[in-house]
mmCIF file of C-alpha atoms and ligand atoms in Angstrom:
data_model
loop_
_atom_site.group_PDB
_atom_site.id
_atom_site.type_symbol
_atom_site.label_atom_id
_atom_site.label_comp_id
_atom_site.label_asym_id
_atom_site.label_seq_id
_atom_site.Cartn_x
_atom_site.Cartn_y
_atom_site.Cartn_z
ATOM 1 C CA MET A 1 3.052 83.284 21.852
ATOM 2 C CA THR A 2 3.344 80.523 19.246
ATOM 3 C CA LYS A 3 5.028 81.551 16.022
ATOM 4 C CA VAL A 4 3.530 80.072 12.875
ATOM 5 C CA THR A 5 4.669 80.513 9.294
ATOM 6 C CA LEU A 6 1.786 81.597 7.096
ATOM 7 C CA ILE A 7 1.954 81.343 3.303
ATOM 8 C CA PRO A 8 -1.278 82.809 1.897
ATOM 9 C CA GLY A 9 -0.385 81.559 -1.589
ATOM 10 C CA ASP A 10 -2.162 82.039 -4.894
ATOM 11 C CA GLY A 11 -5.728 82.189 -6.214
ATOM 12 C CA ILE A 12 -8.193 82.408 -3.330
ATOM 13 C CA GLY A 13 -5.335 81.964 -0.832
ATOM 14 C CA LYS A 14 -5.182 85.542 0.498
ATOM 15 C CA GLU A 15 -8.950 85.741 0.973
ATOM 16 C CA ILE A 16 -9.322 82.462 2.859
ATOM 17 C CA CYS A 17 -6.182 83.006 4.944
ATOM 18 C CA ALA A 18 -7.423 86.430 6.061
ATOM 19 C CA ALA A 19 -10.676 84.760 7.146
ATOM 20 C CA MET A 20 -8.786 81.975 8.915
ATOM 21 C CA MET A 21 -6.610 84.411 10.884
ATOM 22 C CA VAL A 22 -9.532 86.396 12.287
ATOM 23 C CA VAL A 23 -11.324 83.205 13.342
ATOM 24 C CA VAL A 24 -8.200 81.946 15.139
ATOM 25 C CA GLN A 25 -7.846 85.323 16.838
ATOM 26 C CA ALA A 26 -11.483 85.142 17.953
ATOM 27 C CA THR A 27 -10.838 81.833 19.750
ATOM 28 C CA GLY A 28 -8.444 83.685 22.034
ATOM 29 C CA VAL A 29 -5.357 81.780 20.917
ATOM 30 C CA LEU A 30 -2.515 84.199 20.340
ATOM 31 C CA ILE A 31 -0.526 83.286 17.256
ATOM 32 C CA ASP A 32 2.393 85.338 16.017
ATOM 33 C CA TRP A 33 1.932 84.911 12.270
ATOM 34 C CA GLU A 34 5.123 85.100 10.263
ATOM 35 C CA ILE A 35 3.656 85.941 6.877
ATOM 36 C CA THR A 36 5.769 84.893 3.909
ATOM 37 C CA SER A 37 5.006 84.740 0.232
ATOM 38 C CA ALA A 38 5.470 82.012 -2.338
ATOM 39 C CA GLY A 39 3.808 80.869 -5.513
ATOM 40 C CA ILE A 40 3.074 82.275 -8.902
ATOM 41 C CA GLU A 41 2.534 85.898 -7.805
ATOM 42 C CA THR A 42 5.833 85.803 -5.921
ATOM 43 C CA PHE A 43 7.495 84.324 -8.961
ATOM 44 C CA GLU A 44 6.199 87.138 -11.147
ATOM 45 C CA LYS A 45 7.527 89.754 -8.681
ATOM 46 C CA THR A 46 10.839 88.182 -7.655
ATOM 47 C CA GLY A 47 11.646 85.494 -10.203
ATOM 48 C CA THR A 48 11.604 82.880 -7.422
ATOM 49 C CA LEU A 49 8.717 80.552 -6.641
ATOM 50 C CA VAL A 50 9.728 79.904 -3.047
ATOM 51 C CA PRO A 51 12.155 82.539 -1.713
ATOM 52 C CA GLN A 52 14.771 81.385 0.826
ATOM 53 C CA GLU A 53 13.014 83.280 3.654
ATOM 54 C CA VAL A 54 10.036 80.932 3.317
ATOM 55 C CA PHE A 55 12.251 77.892 3.910
ATOM 56 C CA ASP A 56 14.026 79.716 6.757
ATOM 57 C CA SER A 57 10.730 80.589 8.393
ATOM 58 C CA ILE A 58 9.355 77.032 8.137
ATOM 59 C CA GLU A 59 12.592 75.580 9.499
ATOM 60 C CA ARG A 60 12.625 78.054 12.401
ATOM 61 C CA ASN A 61 8.996 77.720 13.434
ATOM 62 C CA LYS A 62 8.426 74.040 12.539
ATOM 63 C CA ILE A 63 4.738 74.834 12.092
ATOM 64 C CA ALA A 64 3.312 76.341 8.947
ATOM 65 C CA ILE A 65 -0.089 76.851 7.406
ATOM 66 C CA LYS A 66 -0.618 77.688 3.780
ATOM 67 C CA GLY A 67 -3.183 78.545 1.187
ATOM 68 C CA PRO A 68 -2.985 76.877 -2.211
ATOM 69 C CA LEU A 69 0.119 77.433 -4.344
ATOM 70 C CA GLU A 70 0.170 77.419 -8.102
ATOM 71 C CA THR A 71 3.228 76.236 -9.995
ATOM 72 C CA PRO A 72 3.746 77.639 -13.482
ATOM 73 C CA ILE A 73 4.312 74.900 -16.039
ATOM 74 C CA GLY A 74 7.966 74.332 -16.858
ATOM 75 C CA LYS A 75 9.401 76.252 -13.868
ATOM 76 C CA GLY A 76 11.650 73.652 -12.294
ATOM 77 C CA HIS A 77 9.130 71.836 -10.124
ATOM 78 C CA SER A 78 6.076 69.921 -11.269
ATOM 79 C CA SER A 79 4.439 71.304 -8.119
ATOM 80 C CA ILE A 80 5.791 73.395 -5.245
ATOM 81 C CA ASN A 81 3.283 71.749 -2.922
ATOM 82 C CA VAL A 82 4.839 68.379 -3.729
ATOM 83 C CA MET A 83 8.342 69.857 -3.409
ATOM 84 C CA LEU A 84 7.620 71.148 0.123
ATOM 85 C CA ARG A 85 6.201 67.774 1.194
ATOM 86 C CA LYS A 86 9.290 65.994 -0.104
ATOM 87 C CA LYS A 87 11.817 68.537 1.192
ATOM 88 C CA TYR A 88 10.548 68.297 4.768
ATOM 89 C CA ASP A 89 9.597 64.617 4.558
ATOM 90 C CA LEU A 90 5.994 65.451 5.429
ATOM 91 C CA TYR A 91 5.156 61.814 4.942
ATOM 92 C CA ALA A 92 1.636 61.774 6.373
ATOM 93 C CA CYS A 93 -1.117 63.660 4.624
ATOM 94 C CA ILE A 94 -4.118 63.530 6.946
ATOM 95 C CA ARG A 95 -7.540 64.594 5.725
ATOM 96 C CA PRO A 96 -10.562 64.227 7.973
ATOM 97 C CA VAL A 97 -13.811 64.124 6.013
ATOM 98 C CA LYS A 98 -16.876 64.767 8.152
ATOM 99 C CA SER A 99 -20.474 65.639 7.335
ATOM 100 C CA ILE A 100 -21.274 69.186 8.383
ATOM 101 C CA ALA A 101 -24.835 70.004 9.447
ATOM 102 C CA ASN A 102 -27.178 68.937 6.665
ATOM 103 C CA ILE A 103 -25.317 70.428 3.712
ATOM 104 C CA SER A 104 -25.065 67.076 1.984
ATOM 105 C CA PRO A 105 -28.366 65.368 2.843
ATOM 106 C CA ARG A 106 -27.557 62.182 0.920
ATOM 107 C CA PHE A 107 -24.582 61.548 3.189
ATOM 108 C CA PRO A 108 -25.404 62.852 6.669
ATOM 109 C CA ASN A 109 -23.098 60.687 8.807
ATOM 110 C CA VAL A 110 -19.723 60.613 7.103
ATOM 111 C CA ASP A 111 -16.820 60.587 9.547
ATOM 112 C CA LEU A 112 -13.689 59.169 7.983
ATOM 113 C CA VAL A 113 -10.020 60.117 7.823
ATOM 114 C CA ILE A 114 -7.721 59.690 4.838
ATOM 115 C CA PHE A 115 -4.069 58.840 5.505
ATOM 116 C CA ARG A 116 -2.260 59.445 2.239
ATOM 117 C CA GLU A 117 1.427 58.656 1.812
ATOM 118 C CA ASN A 118 2.810 62.019 0.807
ATOM 119 C CA THR A 119 6.332 61.648 -0.534
ATOM 120 C CA GLU A 120 6.545 58.996 -3.233
ATOM 121 C CA ASP A 121 4.442 57.069 -5.791
ATOM 122 C CA LEU A 122 3.923 58.603 -9.249
ATOM 123 C CA TYR A 123 4.305 62.009 -7.575
ATOM 124 C CA MET A 124 8.088 61.616 -7.532
ATOM 125 C CA GLY A 125 7.983 62.998 -11.063
ATOM 126 C CA VAL A 126 10.236 60.358 -12.605
ATOM 127 C CA GLU A 127 8.924 60.762 -16.108
ATOM 128 C CA GLU A 128 10.544 60.337 -19.462
ATOM 129 C CA ILE A 129 9.450 61.262 -22.930
ATOM 130 C CA ILE A 130 10.583 58.431 -25.136
ATOM 131 C CA SER A 131 9.270 59.906 -28.355
ATOM 132 C CA GLY A 132 6.473 62.153 -29.511
ATOM 133 C CA ASP A 133 4.202 59.130 -29.192
ATOM 134 C CA GLU A 134 5.471 57.480 -26.027
ATOM 135 C CA ALA A 135 6.069 58.635 -22.455
ATOM 136 C CA HIS A 136 6.887 56.770 -19.239
ATOM 137 C CA SER A 137 6.213 57.530 -15.598
ATOM 138 C CA ILE A 138 7.829 55.472 -12.873
ATOM 139 C CA LYS A 139 5.950 54.553 -9.721
ATOM 140 C CA ILE A 140 8.290 54.421 -6.741
ATOM 141 C CA ILE A 141 7.204 52.766 -3.515
ATOM 142 C CA THR A 142 9.513 51.964 -0.592
ATOM 143 C CA ARG A 143 8.902 49.824 2.461
ATOM 144 C CA LYS A 144 10.252 52.599 4.683
ATOM 145 C CA ALA A 145 7.744 55.237 3.577
ATOM 146 C CA SER A 146 4.892 52.704 3.471
ATOM 147 C CA VAL A 147 5.574 51.595 7.043
ATOM 148 C CA LYS A 148 5.730 55.231 8.205
ATOM 149 C CA ILE A 149 2.304 56.144 6.828
ATOM 150 C CA ALA A 150 0.830 52.876 8.124
ATOM 151 C CA GLN A 151 2.216 53.558 11.586
ATOM 152 C CA ALA A 152 0.750 57.061 11.500
ATOM 153 C CA ALA A 153 -2.678 55.685 10.540
ATOM 154 C CA TYR A 154 -2.744 52.949 13.196
ATOM 155 C CA GLU A 155 -1.384 55.216 15.928
ATOM 156 C CA PHE A 156 -4.097 57.735 15.072
ATOM 157 C CA ALA A 157 -6.711 54.957 15.154
ATOM 158 C CA VAL A 158 -5.668 54.011 18.689
ATOM 159 C CA LYS A 159 -5.443 57.604 19.922
ATOM 160 C CA GLU A 160 -8.761 58.672 18.447
ATOM 161 C CA ASN A 161 -10.586 55.455 19.314
ATOM 162 C CA ARG A 162 -11.217 54.526 15.696
ATOM 163 C CA LYS A 163 -12.269 51.005 14.832
ATOM 164 C CA LYS A 164 -11.065 50.133 11.363
ATOM 165 C CA VAL A 165 -8.295 50.837 8.859
ATOM 166 C CA SER A 166 -8.914 50.134 5.172
ATOM 167 C CA ILE A 167 -5.713 49.588 3.202
ATOM 168 C CA VAL A 168 -6.462 50.792 -0.319
ATOM 169 C CA THR A 169 -4.325 49.577 -3.244
ATOM 170 C CA LYS A 170 -4.485 48.087 -6.721
ATOM 171 C CA ALA A 171 -2.207 45.241 -5.655
ATOM 172 C CA ASN A 172 -3.936 42.749 -7.947
ATOM 173 C CA ILE A 173 -2.517 44.633 -10.956
ATOM 174 C CA MET A 174 0.559 46.478 -9.643
ATOM 175 C CA LYS A 175 1.934 43.465 -7.852
ATOM 176 C CA ALA A 176 5.404 44.887 -7.241
ATOM 177 C CA THR A 177 4.649 48.449 -6.070
ATOM 178 C CA ASP A 178 1.180 48.109 -4.559
ATOM 179 C CA GLY A 179 2.110 44.610 -3.412
ATOM 180 C CA LEU A 180 5.019 46.081 -1.434
ATOM 181 C CA PHE A 181 2.835 48.828 0.042
ATOM 182 C CA LEU A 182 0.242 46.238 1.078
ATOM 183 C CA ASP A 183 2.867 43.982 2.597
ATOM 184 C CA ALA A 184 4.373 46.882 4.578
ATOM 185 C CA CYS A 185 0.908 47.928 5.827
ATOM 186 C CA ARG A 186 0.103 44.349 6.816
ATOM 187 C CA SER A 187 3.274 44.174 8.907
ATOM 188 C CA VAL A 188 2.171 47.291 10.812
ATOM 189 C CA ALA A 189 -1.462 46.101 11.069
ATOM 190 C CA ALA A 190 -0.264 42.943 12.810
ATOM 191 C CA LEU A 191 0.972 45.108 15.690
ATOM 192 C CA TYR A 192 -2.518 46.544 16.245
ATOM 193 C CA PRO A 193 -4.823 43.542 16.662
ATOM 194 C CA GLN A 194 -7.391 45.734 18.433
ATOM 195 C CA ILE A 195 -7.972 47.689 15.185
ATOM 196 C CA LYS A 196 -9.868 45.912 12.420
ATOM 197 C CA THR A 197 -8.039 45.912 9.073
ATOM 198 C CA ASP A 198 -9.687 45.703 5.667
ATOM 199 C CA GLU A 199 -7.874 45.342 2.359
ATOM 200 C CA ILE A 200 -9.750 46.893 -0.497
ATOM 201 C CA LEU A 201 -8.980 47.679 -4.120
ATOM 202 C CA ILE A 202 -9.140 51.340 -5.104
ATOM 203 C CA ASP A 203 -11.961 50.857 -7.641
ATOM 204 C CA ASN A 204 -14.093 48.986 -5.125
ATOM 205 C CA MET A 205 -13.283 51.627 -2.488
ATOM 206 C CA CYS A 206 -14.683 54.338 -4.776
ATOM 207 C CA MET A 207 -17.889 52.379 -5.224
ATOM 208 C CA GLN A 208 -18.259 51.573 -1.509
ATOM 209 C CA LEU A 209 -17.736 55.224 -0.590
ATOM 210 C CA VAL A 210 -20.505 56.351 -2.887
ATOM 211 C CA ILE A 211 -22.897 53.582 -1.782
ATOM 212 C CA ASP A 212 -22.292 53.942 1.955
ATOM 213 C CA PRO A 213 -19.426 56.113 3.215
ATOM 214 C CA THR A 214 -20.384 55.433 6.838
ATOM 215 C CA SER A 215 -18.858 51.960 6.644
ATOM 216 C CA THR A 216 -15.401 53.495 6.095
ATOM 217 C CA ASP A 217 -13.385 54.721 9.055
ATOM 218 C CA ILE A 218 -9.688 55.257 8.205
ATOM 219 C CA ILE A 219 -8.360 55.019 4.655
ATOM 220 C CA LEU A 220 -4.673 54.136 4.397
ATOM 221 C CA THR A 221 -3.352 54.613 0.895
ATOM 222 C CA GLN A 222 -0.685 55.840 -1.489
ATOM 223 C CA ASN A 223 -0.150 59.328 -2.854
ATOM 224 C CA LEU A 224 -2.149 59.317 -6.106
ATOM 225 C CA TYR A 225 -5.054 57.208 -4.818
ATOM 226 C CA GLY A 226 -5.155 59.461 -1.747
ATOM 227 C CA ASP A 227 -5.368 62.565 -3.904
ATOM 228 C CA ILE A 228 -8.274 61.222 -5.926
ATOM 229 C CA LEU A 229 -10.097 59.769 -2.925
ATOM 230 C CA SER A 230 -9.748 63.130 -1.140
ATOM 231 C CA ASP A 231 -11.791 64.908 -3.780
ATOM 232 C CA LEU A 232 -14.282 62.049 -4.017
ATOM 233 C CA CYS A 233 -14.789 62.148 -0.249
ATOM 234 C CA ALA A 234 -14.971 65.950 -0.279
ATOM 235 C CA GLY A 235 -17.792 65.618 -2.783
ATOM 236 C CA LEU A 236 -19.702 63.476 -0.294
ATOM 237 C CA VAL A 237 -19.732 66.204 2.350
ATOM 238 C CA GLY A 238 -20.393 69.339 0.321
ATOM 239 C CA GLY A 239 -17.235 69.822 -1.733
ATOM 240 C CA VAL A 240 -13.604 70.808 -1.384
ATOM 241 C CA GLY A 241 -14.566 73.999 0.434
ATOM 242 C CA PHE A 242 -15.196 71.908 3.561
ATOM 243 C CA VAL A 243 -12.254 69.519 3.880
ATOM 244 C CA PRO A 244 -9.155 70.452 5.906
ATOM 245 C CA GLY A 245 -5.772 68.772 5.820
ATOM 246 C CA ALA A 246 -2.382 68.408 7.440
ATOM 247 C CA ASN A 247 1.008 67.282 6.167
ATOM 248 C CA ILE A 248 2.936 65.884 9.083
ATOM 249 C CA GLY A 249 6.613 64.975 9.243
ATOM 250 C CA THR A 250 8.946 64.112 12.075
ATOM 251 C CA ASP A 251 9.939 67.726 12.854
ATOM 252 C CA ILE A 252 7.721 69.919 10.748
ATOM 253 C CA ALA A 253 3.965 70.141 10.212
ATOM 254 C CA LEU A 254 2.436 72.022 7.305
ATOM 255 C CA PHE A 255 -1.318 72.548 7.307
ATOM 256 C CA GLU A 256 -3.299 73.118 4.107
ATOM 257 C CA ALA A 257 -6.841 72.606 2.881
ATOM 258 C CA VAL A 258 -7.607 69.960 0.265
ATOM 259 C CA HIS A 259 -8.662 72.389 -2.440
ATOM 260 C CA GLY A 260 -6.505 74.138 -5.011
ATOM 261 C CA VAL A 261 -6.158 77.750 -6.083
ATOM 262 C CA ALA A 262 -9.702 78.021 -7.493
ATOM 263 C CA ASN A 263 -8.629 80.691 -9.981
ATOM 264 C CA ASP A 264 -12.140 80.750 -11.426
ATOM 265 C CA ILE A 265 -13.400 82.554 -8.296
ATOM 266 C CA ALA A 266 -10.206 84.208 -7.020
ATOM 267 C CA GLY A 267 -10.296 87.892 -6.100
ATOM 268 C CA GLN A 268 -14.092 88.040 -5.988
ATOM 269 C CA GLY A 269 -14.460 87.632 -2.226
ATOM 270 C CA ILE A 270 -16.795 84.668 -2.656
ATOM 271 C CA ALA A 271 -14.545 81.699 -1.787
ATOM 272 C CA ASN A 272 -15.668 79.438 1.013
ATOM 273 C CA PRO A 273 -13.072 79.802 3.803
ATOM 274 C CA THR A 274 -14.458 76.866 5.833
ATOM 275 C CA ALA A 275 -11.845 74.315 4.733
ATOM 276 C CA MET A 276 -9.086 76.780 5.630
ATOM 277 C CA ILE A 277 -10.721 77.584 8.966
ATOM 278 C CA LEU A 278 -11.076 73.863 9.777
ATOM 279 C CA THR A 279 -7.445 73.431 8.724
ATOM 280 C CA ALA A 280 -6.514 76.039 11.337
ATOM 281 C CA ALA A 281 -8.563 74.033 13.869
ATOM 282 C CA MET A 282 -6.424 70.974 13.032
ATOM 283 C CA MET A 283 -3.340 73.104 13.568
ATOM 284 C CA LEU A 284 -4.599 74.407 16.908
ATOM 285 C CA LYS A 285 -5.258 70.843 18.060
ATOM 286 C CA HIS A 286 -1.724 69.902 17.000
ATOM 287 C CA LEU A 287 -0.407 72.841 19.036
ATOM 288 C CA GLY A 288 -2.312 71.671 22.114
ATOM 289 C CA TYR A 289 -5.349 73.956 21.849
ATOM 290 C CA ALA A 290 -7.889 71.130 21.617
ATOM 291 C CA GLN A 291 -10.703 73.122 23.235
ATOM 292 C CA GLU A 292 -10.294 76.047 20.859
ATOM 293 C CA ALA A 293 -10.155 73.667 17.902
ATOM 294 C CA LEU A 294 -13.412 72.068 19.011
ATOM 295 C CA ASN A 295 -14.923 75.513 19.466
ATOM 296 C CA ILE A 296 -14.227 76.276 15.781
ATOM 297 C CA GLU A 297 -15.608 72.918 14.614
ATOM 298 C CA ASN A 298 -18.773 73.389 16.656
ATOM 299 C CA ALA A 299 -19.220 76.941 15.358
ATOM 300 C CA VAL A 300 -18.959 75.709 11.748
ATOM 301 C CA GLU A 301 -21.491 72.979 12.483
ATOM 302 C CA THR A 302 -23.912 75.489 14.058
ATOM 303 C CA VAL A 303 -23.619 78.063 11.291
ATOM 304 C CA PHE A 304 -24.224 75.598 8.450
ATOM 305 C CA GLN A 305 -27.355 74.266 10.103
ATOM 306 C CA ASP A 306 -29.109 77.306 8.664
ATOM 307 C CA PRO A 307 -29.327 77.333 4.838
ATOM 308 C CA ALA A 308 -29.504 81.137 5.044
ATOM 309 C CA ASN A 309 -25.802 80.904 5.980
ATOM 310 C CA TYR A 310 -24.791 78.824 2.987
ATOM 311 C CA THR A 311 -21.790 79.960 0.970
ATOM 312 C CA ARG A 312 -21.746 80.457 -2.798
ATOM 313 C CA ASP A 313 -20.352 76.973 -3.483
ATOM 314 C CA LEU A 314 -23.550 75.642 -1.850
ATOM 315 C CA LYS A 315 -25.605 78.068 -3.956
ATOM 316 C CA GLY A 316 -26.155 80.150 -0.838
ATOM 317 C CA PRO A 317 -25.986 83.924 -0.334
ATOM 318 C CA LEU A 318 -22.900 84.401 1.870
ATOM 319 C CA ASP A 319 -19.556 85.638 0.624
ATOM 320 C CA THR A 320 -16.191 85.029 2.334
ATOM 321 C CA GLN A 321 -16.466 87.885 4.811
ATOM 322 C CA ALA A 322 -20.087 87.223 5.707
ATOM 323 C CA ILE A 323 -19.564 83.528 6.488
ATOM 324 C CA THR A 324 -16.445 84.396 8.489
ATOM 325 C CA LYS A 325 -18.452 86.809 10.640
ATOM 326 C CA LYS A 326 -21.138 84.157 11.176
ATOM 327 C CA ILE A 327 -18.570 81.592 12.282
ATOM 328 C CA ILE A 328 -16.975 84.090 14.669
ATOM 329 C CA SER A 329 -20.317 84.968 16.213
ATOM 330 C CA ALA A 330 -21.083 81.263 16.718
ATOM 331 C CA LEU A 331 -17.873 80.728 18.719
ATOM 332 C CA LYS A 332 -18.360 80.100 22.433
ATOM 333 C CA PRO A 333 -16.781 82.870 24.473
HETATM 334 P P1 LIG B 1 -5.515 72.316 -8.221
HETATM 335 O O1 LIG B 1 -4.898 71.636 -9.389
HETATM 336 O O2 LIG B 1 -4.657 73.397 -7.621
HETATM 337 O O3 LIG B 1 -6.074 71.364 -7.192
HETATM 338 P P2 LIG B 1 -8.121 72.662 -9.438
HETATM 339 O O4 LIG B 1 -8.633 73.775 -10.287
HETATM 340 O O5 LIG B 1 -8.010 71.284 -9.987
HETATM 341 O O6 LIG B 1 -6.740 73.149 -8.788
HETATM 342 P P3 LIG B 1 -9.541 73.537 -7.170
HETATM 343 O O7 LIG B 1 -8.765 74.797 -7.184
HETATM 344 O O8 LIG B 1 -9.628 72.809 -5.883
HETATM 345 O O9 LIG B 1 -9.034 72.488 -8.194
HETATM 346 O O10 LIG B 1 -10.992 73.872 -7.712
HETATM 347 C C1 LIG B 1 -11.955 72.902 -8.091
HETATM 348 C C2 LIG B 1 -13.316 73.575 -8.098
HETATM 349 O O11 LIG B 1 -13.721 73.806 -6.746
HETATM 350 C C3 LIG B 1 -13.316 74.949 -8.766
HETATM 351 O O12 LIG B 1 -14.539 75.127 -9.448
HETATM 352 C C4 LIG B 1 -13.208 75.918 -7.618
HETATM 353 O O13 LIG B 1 -13.806 77.177 -7.855
HETATM 354 C C5 LIG B 1 -13.942 75.189 -6.511
HETATM 355 N N1 LIG B 1 -13.383 75.529 -5.194
HETATM 356 C C6 LIG B 1 -12.187 75.127 -4.713
HETATM 357 N N2 LIG B 1 -11.987 75.620 -3.500
HETATM 358 C C7 LIG B 1 -13.070 76.364 -3.200
HETATM 359 C C8 LIG B 1 -13.446 77.157 -2.064
HETATM 360 N N3 LIG B 1 -12.681 77.261 -0.991
HETATM 361 N N4 LIG B 1 -14.642 77.797 -2.115
HETATM 362 C C9 LIG B 1 -15.442 77.679 -3.180
HETATM 363 N N5 LIG B 1 -15.146 76.958 -4.283
HETATM 364 C C10 LIG B 1 -13.965 76.304 -4.292
#
């Protein structure tokens, strides 16, 4: 039985992780969940945001899945999510964005994947307050990390029979940092002549995505642009409740949905667990259970074909438990 570290996390985390676990169980895959706790609730109980046993569990199992984690302001880290990505060098943040049924009728055929560099950029938190009226933030980009994310994107393109990689930067303005990222990506692109490469500025990318997202295939970009584009793309396909994600490193993989803690709806049993369930499907595929992963994706597609099954974020009637039951009953035996 595969052992997986599970961190339910804060906000809607417990609700969506409970839903995710029963769906995985219903596929027939036996996972031995090692449930650990981290985040703001853990901090309030233990005084530690991420207890040592969480690190131990991740390092032992090498595979983890988590709900969203909230970091209290001024508690050592700017974000524990960012800290975990850096600690385990989870350099590739992969977010597939795909239209589901007809929930977003303006954009019915979106099928793109974001490859976001996950360890550097303005997320390194190198900030300085110069005075009450001036603050600096340093953008750090290295060739090494840029090449690694580019390699991940192009390798994925080959493996998944994708046609095009769009390198997204603002290299016309940030000539040193974005220029270096672009140069590193170009050097990797040259090794994959069978994959088309586009170079596009972040502002133009935003516009193109809203005009016609079907002309985008793989987005290869830096940390901050990737974060913003993730939410933009999520908006195209029904919102953050539908977009899964993975953070992949050399040894360790940590799966998490795109959305945050959603404190505004936490504890009410109304969160949409679909992103978390699709995140588990990504994890199952990573573990070699491709058929079971596809079974989950197909079940989600089937269920959302009927507006009577819409979740609250789509202004539909179903709460977390009800949509989970629907997805389970749509699974192929
Ligand atoms: P963070 O900084 O952690 O990303 P945030 O508040 O900026 O947090 P989210 O937590 O992703 O962003 O929430 C954005 C909006 O989307 C909120 O209105 C939230 O209720 C909604 N939302 C997020 N996830 C879900 C979900 N799974 N189901 C329903 N609504 C969700």
